[in-house]
């Protein structure tokens, strides 16, 4: 069964460093998302991406964040200068069409020291 | 704007007992509603979804949920809990607009006692 994959599963970084979180969505999906879950809190929407551009972003998704689909299969989330409060589990999701469900990856746990 | 509220951050049941996890929604449009399960150190797995068809929705692992418009509720139930059901459960509503982002509740941690 096709699935969304994410790498790495766990990333530890120093405050101020750049990180890139990678996702491979399901191959025929067209809509891509990043969500995050701070420990003990609810899952929050960060950004959606369709047709090679951001279609919606939340207030959390400030200038330190960017997304890219560099090669038609990967979907990346970059944090330019990490802060302590960026420590969270980051989930990638994708969906095929307008009314289909979202499929989530296993997440990347980001720890900023 | 769409939102969901999950009542009870922790629910504990005995193995074999009824599971009832509560979710109430607020939506300015007919809602699409979802229940996801998150096992420890894993991602989110879709249990079931309501997309304006049948009001009683059956999902995986014996779970079901009933959409009640009059009560703005979408509670998740399972007749008989199993130890393997211990996990965190999230109710979500599809946000408005073209992006169909999901708006999640705060989650309910289900513990199953032997």
mmCIF file with all atom_site columns, C-alpha atoms in Angstrom:
data_model
loop_
_atom_site.group_PDB
_atom_site.id
_atom_site.type_symbol
_atom_site.label_atom_id
_atom_site.label_alt_id
_atom_site.label_comp_id
_atom_site.label_asym_id
_atom_site.label_entity_id
_atom_site.label_seq_id
_atom_site.pdbx_PDB_ins_code
_atom_site.Cartn_x
_atom_site.Cartn_y
_atom_site.Cartn_z
_atom_site.occupancy
_atom_site.B_iso_or_equiv
_atom_site.pdbx_formal_charge
_atom_site.auth_seq_id
_atom_site.auth_comp_id
_atom_site.auth_asym_id
_atom_site.auth_atom_id
_atom_site.pdbx_PDB_model_num
ATOM 1   C CA . UNK A 1 1   ? 0.000   0.000  0.000  1.00 0.00 ? 1   UNK A CA 1
ATOM 2   C CA . UNK A 1 2   ? 1.415   3.416  -0.916 1.00 0.00 ? 2   UNK A CA 1
ATOM 3   C CA . UNK A 1 3   ? 2.475   5.553  1.994  1.00 0.00 ? 3   UNK A CA 1
ATOM 4   C CA . UNK A 1 4   ? 3.952   8.915  2.792  1.00 0.00 ? 4   UNK A CA 1
ATOM 5   C CA . UNK A 1 5   ? 7.537   8.686  4.010  1.00 0.00 ? 5   UNK A CA 1
ATOM 6   C CA . UNK A 1 6   ? 9.567   11.209 5.959  1.00 0.00 ? 6   UNK A CA 1
ATOM 7   C CA . UNK A 1 7   ? 13.258  11.554 6.728  1.00 0.00 ? 7   UNK A CA 1
ATOM 8   C CA . UNK A 1 8   ? 14.922  11.798 9.110  1.00 0.00 ? 8   UNK A CA 1
ATOM 9   C CA . UNK A 1 9   ? 12.802  10.309 11.851 1.00 0.00 ? 9   UNK A CA 1
ATOM 10  C CA . UNK A 1 10  ? 14.631  12.401 14.425 1.00 0.00 ? 10  UNK A CA 1
ATOM 11  C CA . UNK A 1 11  ? 16.724  15.536 13.935 1.00 0.00 ? 11  UNK A CA 1
ATOM 12  C CA . UNK A 1 12  ? 18.697  17.276 16.644 1.00 0.00 ? 12  UNK A CA 1
ATOM 13  C CA . UNK A 1 13  ? 20.076  20.728 15.893 1.00 0.00 ? 13  UNK A CA 1
ATOM 14  C CA . UNK A 1 14  ? 21.510  23.764 17.605 1.00 0.00 ? 14  UNK A CA 1
ATOM 15  C CA . UNK A 1 15  ? 19.514  26.955 17.877 1.00 0.00 ? 15  UNK A CA 1
ATOM 16  C CA . UNK A 1 16  ? 20.133  29.196 14.874 1.00 0.00 ? 16  UNK A CA 1
ATOM 17  C CA . UNK A 1 17  ? 20.981  26.351 12.525 1.00 0.00 ? 17  UNK A CA 1
ATOM 18  C CA . UNK A 1 18  ? 19.077  25.577 9.336  1.00 0.00 ? 18  UNK A CA 1
ATOM 19  C CA . UNK A 1 19  ? 17.225  22.301 9.016  1.00 0.00 ? 19  UNK A CA 1
ATOM 20  C CA . UNK A 1 20  ? 15.527  20.633 6.082  1.00 0.00 ? 20  UNK A CA 1
ATOM 21  C CA . UNK A 1 21  ? 12.838  18.063 6.700  1.00 0.00 ? 21  UNK A CA 1
ATOM 22  C CA . UNK A 1 22  ? 12.064  15.766 3.818  1.00 0.00 ? 22  UNK A CA 1
ATOM 23  C CA . UNK A 1 23  ? 8.910   14.048 2.703  1.00 0.00 ? 23  UNK A CA 1
ATOM 24  C CA . UNK A 1 24  ? 8.021   11.783 -0.173 1.00 0.00 ? 24  UNK A CA 1
ATOM 25  C CA . UNK A 1 25  ? 4.276   12.009 -0.757 1.00 0.00 ? 25  UNK A CA 1
ATOM 26  C CA . UNK A 1 26  ? 2.249   9.279  -2.418 1.00 0.00 ? 26  UNK A CA 1
ATOM 27  C CA . UNK A 1 27  ? 3.148   9.379  -6.087 1.00 0.00 ? 27  UNK A CA 1
ATOM 28  C CA . UNK A 1 28  ? -0.168  10.375 -7.690 1.00 0.00 ? 28  UNK A CA 1
ATOM 29  C CA . UNK A 1 29  ? -1.105  12.907 -5.040 1.00 0.00 ? 29  UNK A CA 1
ATOM 30  C CA . UNK A 1 30  ? -1.377  16.564 -5.946 1.00 0.00 ? 30  UNK A CA 1
ATOM 31  C CA . UNK A 1 31  ? -1.878  18.375 -2.640 1.00 0.00 ? 31  UNK A CA 1
ATOM 32  C CA . UNK A 1 32  ? 0.770   18.517 0.040  1.00 0.00 ? 32  UNK A CA 1
ATOM 33  C CA . UNK A 1 33  ? 0.790   19.726 3.627  1.00 0.00 ? 33  UNK A CA 1
ATOM 34  C CA . UNK A 1 34  ? 3.002   20.243 6.617  1.00 0.00 ? 34  UNK A CA 1
ATOM 35  C CA . UNK A 1 35  ? 1.637   20.126 10.149 1.00 0.00 ? 35  UNK A CA 1
ATOM 36  C CA . UNK A 1 36  ? 3.408   20.238 13.464 1.00 0.00 ? 36  UNK A CA 1
ATOM 37  C CA . UNK A 1 37  ? 2.674   18.933 16.925 1.00 0.00 ? 37  UNK A CA 1
ATOM 38  C CA . UNK A 1 38  ? 4.465   20.451 19.881 1.00 0.00 ? 38  UNK A CA 1
ATOM 39  C CA . UNK A 1 39  ? 4.814   17.880 22.659 1.00 0.00 ? 39  UNK A CA 1
ATOM 40  C CA . UNK A 1 40  ? 1.547   17.512 24.511 1.00 0.00 ? 40  UNK A CA 1
ATOM 41  C CA . UNK A 1 41  ? -0.354  19.838 22.215 1.00 0.00 ? 41  UNK A CA 1
ATOM 42  C CA . UNK A 1 42  ? -2.635  19.432 19.251 1.00 0.00 ? 42  UNK A CA 1
ATOM 43  C CA . UNK A 1 43  ? -1.626  19.018 15.653 1.00 0.00 ? 43  UNK A CA 1
ATOM 44  C CA . UNK A 1 44  ? -1.438  22.398 13.913 1.00 0.00 ? 44  UNK A CA 1
ATOM 45  C CA . UNK A 1 45  ? -1.569  23.241 10.228 1.00 0.00 ? 45  UNK A CA 1
ATOM 46  C CA . UNK A 1 46  ? 1.506   24.985 8.853  1.00 0.00 ? 46  UNK A CA 1
ATOM 47  C CA . UNK A 1 47  ? 1.218   25.167 5.079  1.00 0.00 ? 47  UNK A CA 1
ATOM 48  C CA . UNK A 1 48  ? -0.434  23.673 2.030  1.00 0.00 ? 48  UNK A CA 1
ATOM 49  C CA . UNK A 1 49  ? 1.122   23.365 -1.393 1.00 0.00 ? 49  UNK A CA 1
ATOM 50  C CA . UNK A 1 50  ? -0.455  22.746 -4.774 1.00 0.00 ? 50  UNK A CA 1
ATOM 51  C CA . UNK A 1 51  ? 0.659   23.225 -8.344 1.00 0.00 ? 51  UNK A CA 1
ATOM 52  C CA . UNK A 1 52  ? 4.142   24.218 -7.217 1.00 0.00 ? 52  UNK A CA 1
ATOM 53  C CA . UNK A 1 53  ? 3.076   27.046 -5.004 1.00 0.00 ? 53  UNK A CA 1
ATOM 54  C CA . UNK A 1 54  ? 1.853   27.692 -1.490 1.00 0.00 ? 54  UNK A CA 1
ATOM 55  C CA . UNK A 1 55  ? -1.922  27.728 -1.427 1.00 0.00 ? 55  UNK A CA 1
ATOM 56  C CA . UNK A 1 56  ? -2.353  28.586 2.230  1.00 0.00 ? 56  UNK A CA 1
ATOM 57  C CA . UNK A 1 57  ? -0.133  29.158 5.246  1.00 0.00 ? 57  UNK A CA 1
ATOM 58  C CA . UNK A 1 58  ? -0.815  29.654 8.913  1.00 0.00 ? 58  UNK A CA 1
ATOM 59  C CA . UNK A 1 59  ? 0.410   32.405 11.190 1.00 0.00 ? 59  UNK A CA 1
ATOM 60  C CA . UNK A 1 60  ? 3.079   30.012 12.426 1.00 0.00 ? 60  UNK A CA 1
ATOM 61  C CA . UNK A 1 61  ? 4.590   29.786 8.955  1.00 0.00 ? 61  UNK A CA 1
ATOM 62  C CA . UNK A 1 62  ? 6.662   32.960 9.058  1.00 0.00 ? 62  UNK A CA 1
ATOM 63  C CA . UNK A 1 63  ? 9.668   34.044 7.000  1.00 0.00 ? 63  UNK A CA 1
ATOM 64  C CA . UNK A 1 64  ? 11.854  31.458 8.717  1.00 0.00 ? 64  UNK A CA 1
ATOM 65  C CA . UNK A 1 65  ? 9.931   28.686 7.006  1.00 0.00 ? 65  UNK A CA 1
ATOM 66  C CA . UNK A 1 66  ? 9.883   27.679 3.367  1.00 0.00 ? 66  UNK A CA 1
ATOM 67  C CA . UNK A 1 67  ? 8.668   24.721 1.357  1.00 0.00 ? 67  UNK A CA 1
ATOM 68  C CA . UNK A 1 68  ? 9.811   23.299 -1.909 1.00 0.00 ? 68  UNK A CA 1
ATOM 69  C CA . UNK A 1 69  ? 9.097   20.450 -4.271 1.00 0.00 ? 69  UNK A CA 1
ATOM 70  C CA . UNK A 1 70  ? 12.509  20.295 -5.864 1.00 0.00 ? 70  UNK A CA 1
ATOM 71  C CA . UNK A 1 71  ? 12.251  17.272 -8.088 1.00 0.00 ? 71  UNK A CA 1
ATOM 72  C CA . UNK A 1 72  ? 8.665   16.162 -8.520 1.00 0.00 ? 72  UNK A CA 1
ATOM 73  C CA . UNK A 1 73  ? 8.813   13.554 -5.798 1.00 0.00 ? 73  UNK A CA 1
ATOM 74  C CA . UNK A 1 74  ? 10.258  15.143 -2.655 1.00 0.00 ? 74  UNK A CA 1
ATOM 75  C CA . UNK A 1 75  ? 8.506   17.818 -0.638 1.00 0.00 ? 75  UNK A CA 1
ATOM 76  C CA . UNK A 1 76  ? 10.704  19.682 1.828  1.00 0.00 ? 76  UNK A CA 1
ATOM 77  C CA . UNK A 1 77  ? 10.224  22.007 4.761  1.00 0.00 ? 77  UNK A CA 1
ATOM 78  C CA . UNK A 1 78  ? 13.129  24.297 5.561  1.00 0.00 ? 78  UNK A CA 1
ATOM 79  C CA . UNK A 1 79  ? 13.559  26.231 8.763  1.00 0.00 ? 79  UNK A CA 1
ATOM 80  C CA . UNK A 1 80  ? 16.231  28.849 8.193  1.00 0.00 ? 80  UNK A CA 1
ATOM 81  C CA . UNK A 1 81  ? 17.270  29.686 11.727 1.00 0.00 ? 81  UNK A CA 1
ATOM 82  C CA . UNK A 1 82  ? 15.791  27.321 14.269 1.00 0.00 ? 82  UNK A CA 1
ATOM 83  C CA . UNK A 1 83  ? 14.482  28.474 17.626 1.00 0.00 ? 83  UNK A CA 1
ATOM 84  C CA . UNK A 1 84  ? 13.915  26.461 20.770 1.00 0.00 ? 84  UNK A CA 1
ATOM 85  C CA . UNK A 1 85  ? 10.173  26.734 20.227 1.00 0.00 ? 85  UNK A CA 1
ATOM 86  C CA . UNK A 1 86  ? 10.483  24.996 16.849 1.00 0.00 ? 86  UNK A CA 1
ATOM 87  C CA . UNK A 1 87  ? 11.027  21.727 18.703 1.00 0.00 ? 87  UNK A CA 1
ATOM 88  C CA . UNK A 1 88  ? 8.092   19.579 17.669 1.00 0.00 ? 88  UNK A CA 1
ATOM 89  C CA . UNK A 1 89  ? 6.985   16.624 15.606 1.00 0.00 ? 89  UNK A CA 1
ATOM 90  C CA . UNK A 1 90  ? 6.536   17.666 11.995 1.00 0.00 ? 90  UNK A CA 1
ATOM 91  C CA . UNK A 1 91  ? 4.095   15.717 9.853  1.00 0.00 ? 91  UNK A CA 1
ATOM 92  C CA . UNK A 1 92  ? 3.866   15.727 6.115  1.00 0.00 ? 92  UNK A CA 1
ATOM 93  C CA . UNK A 1 93  ? 0.568   14.808 4.453  1.00 0.00 ? 93  UNK A CA 1
ATOM 94  C CA . UNK A 1 94  ? -0.686  14.434 0.930  1.00 0.00 ? 94  UNK A CA 1
ATOM 95  C CA . UNK A 1 95  ? -3.964  13.866 -0.829 1.00 0.00 ? 95  UNK A CA 1
ATOM 96  C CA . UNK A 1 96  ? -4.939  12.896 -4.310 1.00 0.00 ? 96  UNK A CA 1
ATOM 97  C CA . UNK A 1 97  ? -7.863  15.093 -5.199 1.00 0.00 ? 97  UNK A CA 1
ATOM 98  C CA . UNK A 1 98  ? -10.221 17.775 -4.045 1.00 0.00 ? 98  UNK A CA 1
ATOM 99  C CA . UNK A 1 99  ? -12.349 15.650 -1.720 1.00 0.00 ? 99  UNK A CA 1
ATOM 100 C CA . UNK A 1 100 ? -10.020 12.806 -0.881 1.00 0.00 ? 100 UNK A CA 1
ATOM 101 C CA . UNK A 1 101 ? -8.565  12.185 2.551  1.00 0.00 ? 101 UNK A CA 1
ATOM 102 C CA . UNK A 1 102 ? -5.126  13.219 3.673  1.00 0.00 ? 102 UNK A CA 1
ATOM 103 C CA . UNK A 1 103 ? -2.520  10.573 4.290  1.00 0.00 ? 103 UNK A CA 1
ATOM 104 C CA . UNK A 1 104 ? 0.065   11.357 6.912  1.00 0.00 ? 104 UNK A CA 1
ATOM 105 C CA . UNK A 1 105 ? 3.689   10.364 7.164  1.00 0.00 ? 105 UNK A CA 1
ATOM 106 C CA . UNK A 1 106 ? 5.230   9.011  10.382 1.00 0.00 ? 106 UNK A CA 1
ATOM 107 C CA . UNK A 1 107 ? 6.684   12.403 11.288 1.00 0.00 ? 107 UNK A CA 1
ATOM 108 C CA . UNK A 1 108 ? 10.089  13.906 11.999 1.00 0.00 ? 108 UNK A CA 1
ATOM 109 C CA . UNK A 1 109 ? 10.849  14.770 15.593 1.00 0.00 ? 109 UNK A CA 1
ATOM 110 C CA . UNK A 1 110 ? 12.863  17.994 15.615 1.00 0.00 ? 110 UNK A CA 1
ATOM 111 C CA . UNK A 1 111 ? 14.763  18.857 18.761 1.00 0.00 ? 111 UNK A CA 1
ATOM 112 C CA . UNK A 1 112 ? 16.378  22.286 18.955 1.00 0.00 ? 112 UNK A CA 1
ATOM 113 C CA . UNK A 1 113 ? 18.998  22.672 21.681 1.00 0.00 ? 113 UNK A CA 1
ATOM 114 C CA . UNK B 2 1   ? -14.501 29.319 10.907 1.00 0.00 ? 1   UNK B CA 1
ATOM 115 C CA . UNK B 2 2   ? -14.273 25.619 11.589 1.00 0.00 ? 2   UNK B CA 1
ATOM 116 C CA . UNK B 2 3   ? -13.204 24.107 14.900 1.00 0.00 ? 3   UNK B CA 1
ATOM 117 C CA . UNK B 2 4   ? -13.536 20.954 16.930 1.00 0.00 ? 4   UNK B CA 1
ATOM 118 C CA . UNK B 2 5   ? -13.654 20.417 20.662 1.00 0.00 ? 5   UNK B CA 1
ATOM 119 C CA . UNK B 2 6   ? -12.763 17.120 22.258 1.00 0.00 ? 6   UNK B CA 1
ATOM 120 C CA . UNK B 2 7   ? -14.147 16.639 25.743 1.00 0.00 ? 7   UNK B CA 1
ATOM 121 C CA . UNK B 2 8   ? -11.852 14.699 28.019 1.00 0.00 ? 8   UNK B CA 1
ATOM 122 C CA . UNK B 2 9   ? -8.121  14.747 27.450 1.00 0.00 ? 9   UNK B CA 1
ATOM 123 C CA . UNK B 2 10  ? -7.787  11.356 29.149 1.00 0.00 ? 10  UNK B CA 1
ATOM 124 C CA . UNK B 2 11  ? -10.246 8.478  29.071 1.00 0.00 ? 11  UNK B CA 1
ATOM 125 C CA . UNK B 2 12  ? -9.679  5.167  30.799 1.00 0.00 ? 12  UNK B CA 1
ATOM 126 C CA . UNK B 2 13  ? -11.770 2.059  30.169 1.00 0.00 ? 13  UNK B CA 1
ATOM 127 C CA . UNK B 2 14  ? -11.512 -1.592 31.071 1.00 0.00 ? 14  UNK B CA 1
ATOM 128 C CA . UNK B 2 15  ? -10.775 -4.158 28.411 1.00 0.00 ? 15  UNK B CA 1
ATOM 129 C CA . UNK B 2 16  ? -14.088 -5.252 26.909 1.00 0.00 ? 16  UNK B CA 1
ATOM 130 C CA . UNK B 2 17  ? -15.916 -2.097 27.933 1.00 0.00 ? 17  UNK B CA 1
ATOM 131 C CA . UNK B 2 18  ? -17.530 0.452  25.657 1.00 0.00 ? 18  UNK B CA 1
ATOM 132 C CA . UNK B 2 19  ? -15.277 3.178  24.305 1.00 0.00 ? 19  UNK B CA 1
ATOM 133 C CA . UNK B 2 20  ? -16.838 6.629  23.852 1.00 0.00 ? 20  UNK B CA 1
ATOM 134 C CA . UNK B 2 21  ? -14.689 9.560  22.797 1.00 0.00 ? 21  UNK B CA 1
ATOM 135 C CA . UNK B 2 22  ? -16.475 12.858 22.380 1.00 0.00 ? 22  UNK B CA 1
ATOM 136 C CA . UNK B 2 23  ? -16.081 15.436 19.655 1.00 0.00 ? 23  UNK B CA 1
ATOM 137 C CA . UNK B 2 24  ? -18.171 18.496 18.963 1.00 0.00 ? 24  UNK B CA 1
ATOM 138 C CA . UNK B 2 25  ? -17.659 20.630 15.908 1.00 0.00 ? 25  UNK B CA 1
ATOM 139 C CA . UNK B 2 26  ? -18.351 24.135 14.756 1.00 0.00 ? 26  UNK B CA 1
ATOM 140 C CA . UNK B 2 27  ? -18.604 24.807 11.064 1.00 0.00 ? 27  UNK B CA 1
ATOM 141 C CA . UNK B 2 28  ? -20.141 27.486 8.886  1.00 0.00 ? 28  UNK B CA 1
ATOM 142 C CA . UNK B 2 29  ? -20.525 25.002 6.041  1.00 0.00 ? 29  UNK B CA 1
ATOM 143 C CA . UNK B 2 30  ? -21.561 21.339 5.948  1.00 0.00 ? 30  UNK B CA 1
ATOM 144 C CA . UNK B 2 31  ? -18.611 19.706 7.657  1.00 0.00 ? 31  UNK B CA 1
ATOM 145 C CA . UNK B 2 32  ? -16.290 16.948 6.627  1.00 0.00 ? 32  UNK B CA 1
ATOM 146 C CA . UNK B 2 33  ? -15.192 15.255 9.840  1.00 0.00 ? 33  UNK B CA 1
ATOM 147 C CA . UNK B 2 34  ? -12.435 12.799 10.610 1.00 0.00 ? 34  UNK B CA 1
ATOM 148 C CA . UNK B 2 35  ? -11.076 10.703 13.423 1.00 0.00 ? 35  UNK B CA 1
ATOM 149 C CA . UNK B 2 36  ? -7.366  9.918  13.439 1.00 0.00 ? 36  UNK B CA 1
ATOM 150 C CA . UNK B 2 37  ? -5.453  7.640  15.795 1.00 0.00 ? 37  UNK B CA 1
ATOM 151 C CA . UNK B 2 38  ? -1.852  8.109  16.862 1.00 0.00 ? 38  UNK B CA 1
ATOM 152 C CA . UNK B 2 39  ? -0.038  5.198  18.459 1.00 0.00 ? 39  UNK B CA 1
ATOM 153 C CA . UNK B 2 40  ? 3.053   5.972  20.541 1.00 0.00 ? 40  UNK B CA 1
ATOM 154 C CA . UNK B 2 41  ? 5.900   7.309  18.425 1.00 0.00 ? 41  UNK B CA 1
ATOM 155 C CA . UNK B 2 42  ? 3.931   6.894  15.225 1.00 0.00 ? 42  UNK B CA 1
ATOM 156 C CA . UNK B 2 43  ? 2.138   9.114  12.744 1.00 0.00 ? 43  UNK B CA 1
ATOM 157 C CA . UNK B 2 44  ? -1.544  9.772  12.286 1.00 0.00 ? 44  UNK B CA 1
ATOM 158 C CA . UNK B 2 45  ? -3.714  7.028  10.886 1.00 0.00 ? 45  UNK B CA 1
ATOM 159 C CA . UNK B 2 46  ? -7.205  7.671  9.575  1.00 0.00 ? 46  UNK B CA 1
ATOM 160 C CA . UNK B 2 47  ? -9.852  5.736  11.493 1.00 0.00 ? 47  UNK B CA 1
ATOM 161 C CA . UNK B 2 48  ? -12.910 7.009  9.697  1.00 0.00 ? 48  UNK B CA 1
ATOM 162 C CA . UNK B 2 49  ? -14.417 9.992  7.938  1.00 0.00 ? 49  UNK B CA 1
ATOM 163 C CA . UNK B 2 50  ? -17.794 11.643 7.452  1.00 0.00 ? 50  UNK B CA 1
ATOM 164 C CA . UNK B 2 51  ? -18.314 13.332 4.104  1.00 0.00 ? 51  UNK B CA 1
ATOM 165 C CA . UNK B 2 52  ? -22.070 14.055 4.102  1.00 0.00 ? 52  UNK B CA 1
ATOM 166 C CA . UNK B 2 53  ? -23.226 10.577 3.128  1.00 0.00 ? 53  UNK B CA 1
ATOM 167 C CA . UNK B 2 54  ? -24.426 8.133  5.796  1.00 0.00 ? 54  UNK B CA 1
ATOM 168 C CA . UNK B 2 55  ? -24.559 9.620  9.276  1.00 0.00 ? 55  UNK B CA 1
ATOM 169 C CA . UNK B 2 56  ? -23.248 6.430  10.882 1.00 0.00 ? 56  UNK B CA 1
ATOM 170 C CA . UNK B 2 57  ? -19.726 5.862  9.684  1.00 0.00 ? 57  UNK B CA 1
ATOM 171 C CA . UNK B 2 58  ? -17.817 2.658  10.213 1.00 0.00 ? 58  UNK B CA 1
ATOM 172 C CA . UNK B 2 59  ? -14.072 2.674  10.331 1.00 0.00 ? 59  UNK B CA 1
ATOM 173 C CA . UNK B 2 60  ? -11.160 0.399  10.925 1.00 0.00 ? 60  UNK B CA 1
ATOM 174 C CA . UNK B 2 61  ? -10.517 -1.690 14.032 1.00 0.00 ? 61  UNK B CA 1
ATOM 175 C CA . UNK B 2 62  ? -14.216 -1.860 14.941 1.00 0.00 ? 62  UNK B CA 1
ATOM 176 C CA . UNK B 2 63  ? -14.655 1.877  15.515 1.00 0.00 ? 63  UNK B CA 1
ATOM 177 C CA . UNK B 2 64  ? -17.627 3.860  14.341 1.00 0.00 ? 64  UNK B CA 1
ATOM 178 C CA . UNK B 2 65  ? -18.895 7.401  14.681 1.00 0.00 ? 65  UNK B CA 1
ATOM 179 C CA . UNK B 2 66  ? -22.273 9.019  14.296 1.00 0.00 ? 66  UNK B CA 1
ATOM 180 C CA . UNK B 2 67  ? -22.757 12.472 12.827 1.00 0.00 ? 67  UNK B CA 1
ATOM 181 C CA . UNK B 2 68  ? -25.504 14.342 14.660 1.00 0.00 ? 68  UNK B CA 1
ATOM 182 C CA . UNK B 2 69  ? -26.189 17.716 13.149 1.00 0.00 ? 69  UNK B CA 1
ATOM 183 C CA . UNK B 2 70  ? -28.677 18.720 15.841 1.00 0.00 ? 70  UNK B CA 1
ATOM 184 C CA . UNK B 2 71  ? -26.020 18.184 18.496 1.00 0.00 ? 71  UNK B CA 1
ATOM 185 C CA . UNK B 2 72  ? -23.047 19.264 16.334 1.00 0.00 ? 72  UNK B CA 1
ATOM 186 C CA . UNK B 2 73  ? -21.358 16.083 17.457 1.00 0.00 ? 73  UNK B CA 1
ATOM 187 C CA . UNK B 2 74  ? -19.271 13.324 15.933 1.00 0.00 ? 74  UNK B CA 1
ATOM 188 C CA . UNK B 2 75  ? -18.509 10.976 18.813 1.00 0.00 ? 75  UNK B CA 1
ATOM 189 C CA . UNK B 2 76  ? -16.321 7.923  18.313 1.00 0.00 ? 76  UNK B CA 1
ATOM 190 C CA . UNK B 2 77  ? -17.401 4.589  19.755 1.00 0.00 ? 77  UNK B CA 1
ATOM 191 C CA . UNK B 2 78  ? -16.297 1.000  19.945 1.00 0.00 ? 78  UNK B CA 1
ATOM 192 C CA . UNK B 2 79  ? -18.447 -1.638 21.648 1.00 0.00 ? 79  UNK B CA 1
ATOM 193 C CA . UNK B 2 80  ? -15.595 -3.554 23.265 1.00 0.00 ? 80  UNK B CA 1
ATOM 194 C CA . UNK B 2 81  ? -12.184 -2.079 24.022 1.00 0.00 ? 81  UNK B CA 1
ATOM 195 C CA . UNK B 2 82  ? -9.023  -4.023 23.345 1.00 0.00 ? 82  UNK B CA 1
ATOM 196 C CA . UNK B 2 83  ? -5.632  -3.417 24.891 1.00 0.00 ? 83  UNK B CA 1
ATOM 197 C CA . UNK B 2 84  ? -4.302  -2.508 21.448 1.00 0.00 ? 84  UNK B CA 1
ATOM 198 C CA . UNK B 2 85  ? -6.726  0.441  21.281 1.00 0.00 ? 85  UNK B CA 1
ATOM 199 C CA . UNK B 2 86  ? -4.591  2.383  23.744 1.00 0.00 ? 86  UNK B CA 1
ATOM 200 C CA . UNK B 2 87  ? -3.512  5.446  21.797 1.00 0.00 ? 87  UNK B CA 1
ATOM 201 C CA . UNK B 2 88  ? -4.282  9.102  21.282 1.00 0.00 ? 88  UNK B CA 1
ATOM 202 C CA . UNK B 2 89  ? -7.336  9.942  19.212 1.00 0.00 ? 89  UNK B CA 1
ATOM 203 C CA . UNK B 2 90  ? -7.818  13.178 17.314 1.00 0.00 ? 90  UNK B CA 1
ATOM 204 C CA . UNK B 2 91  ? -11.008 14.549 15.879 1.00 0.00 ? 91  UNK B CA 1
ATOM 205 C CA . UNK B 2 92  ? -10.566 16.885 12.912 1.00 0.00 ? 92  UNK B CA 1
ATOM 206 C CA . UNK B 2 93  ? -12.702 19.013 10.635 1.00 0.00 ? 93  UNK B CA 1
ATOM 207 C CA . UNK B 2 94  ? -11.806 20.045 7.153  1.00 0.00 ? 94  UNK B CA 1
ATOM 208 C CA . UNK B 2 95  ? -11.120 23.743 6.990  1.00 0.00 ? 95  UNK B CA 1
ATOM 209 C CA . UNK B 2 96  ? -12.806 26.033 4.549  1.00 0.00 ? 96  UNK B CA 1
ATOM 210 C CA . UNK B 2 97  ? -11.375 27.209 1.278  1.00 0.00 ? 97  UNK B CA 1
ATOM 211 C CA . UNK B 2 98  ? -9.645  25.321 -1.461 1.00 0.00 ? 98  UNK B CA 1
ATOM 212 C CA . UNK B 2 99  ? -6.793  23.901 0.578  1.00 0.00 ? 99  UNK B CA 1
ATOM 213 C CA . UNK B 2 100 ? -8.870  21.503 2.672  1.00 0.00 ? 100 UNK B CA 1
ATOM 214 C CA . UNK B 2 101 ? -6.444  21.767 5.560  1.00 0.00 ? 101 UNK B CA 1
ATOM 215 C CA . UNK B 2 102 ? -7.416  19.823 8.654  1.00 0.00 ? 102 UNK B CA 1
ATOM 216 C CA . UNK B 2 103 ? -8.203  21.515 11.936 1.00 0.00 ? 103 UNK B CA 1
ATOM 217 C CA . UNK B 2 104 ? -7.555  19.190 14.823 1.00 0.00 ? 104 UNK B CA 1
ATOM 218 C CA . UNK B 2 105 ? -8.907  18.929 18.316 1.00 0.00 ? 105 UNK B CA 1
ATOM 219 C CA . UNK B 2 106 ? -6.641  18.673 21.322 1.00 0.00 ? 106 UNK B CA 1
ATOM 220 C CA . UNK B 2 107 ? -6.787  14.898 21.371 1.00 0.00 ? 107 UNK B CA 1
ATOM 221 C CA . UNK B 2 108 ? -7.982  12.270 23.817 1.00 0.00 ? 108 UNK B CA 1
ATOM 222 C CA . UNK B 2 109 ? -5.574  9.774  25.284 1.00 0.00 ? 109 UNK B CA 1
ATOM 223 C CA . UNK B 2 110 ? -7.296  6.436  25.681 1.00 0.00 ? 110 UNK B CA 1
ATOM 224 C CA . UNK B 2 111 ? -5.992  4.019  28.287 1.00 0.00 ? 111 UNK B CA 1
ATOM 225 C CA . UNK B 2 112 ? -7.284  0.448  28.386 1.00 0.00 ? 112 UNK B CA 1
ATOM 226 C CA . UNK B 2 113 ? -7.007  -1.355 31.708 1.00 0.00 ? 113 UNK B CA 1
ATOM 227 C CA . UNK B 2 114 ? -6.758  -5.142 31.854 1.00 0.00 ? 114 UNK B CA 1
#
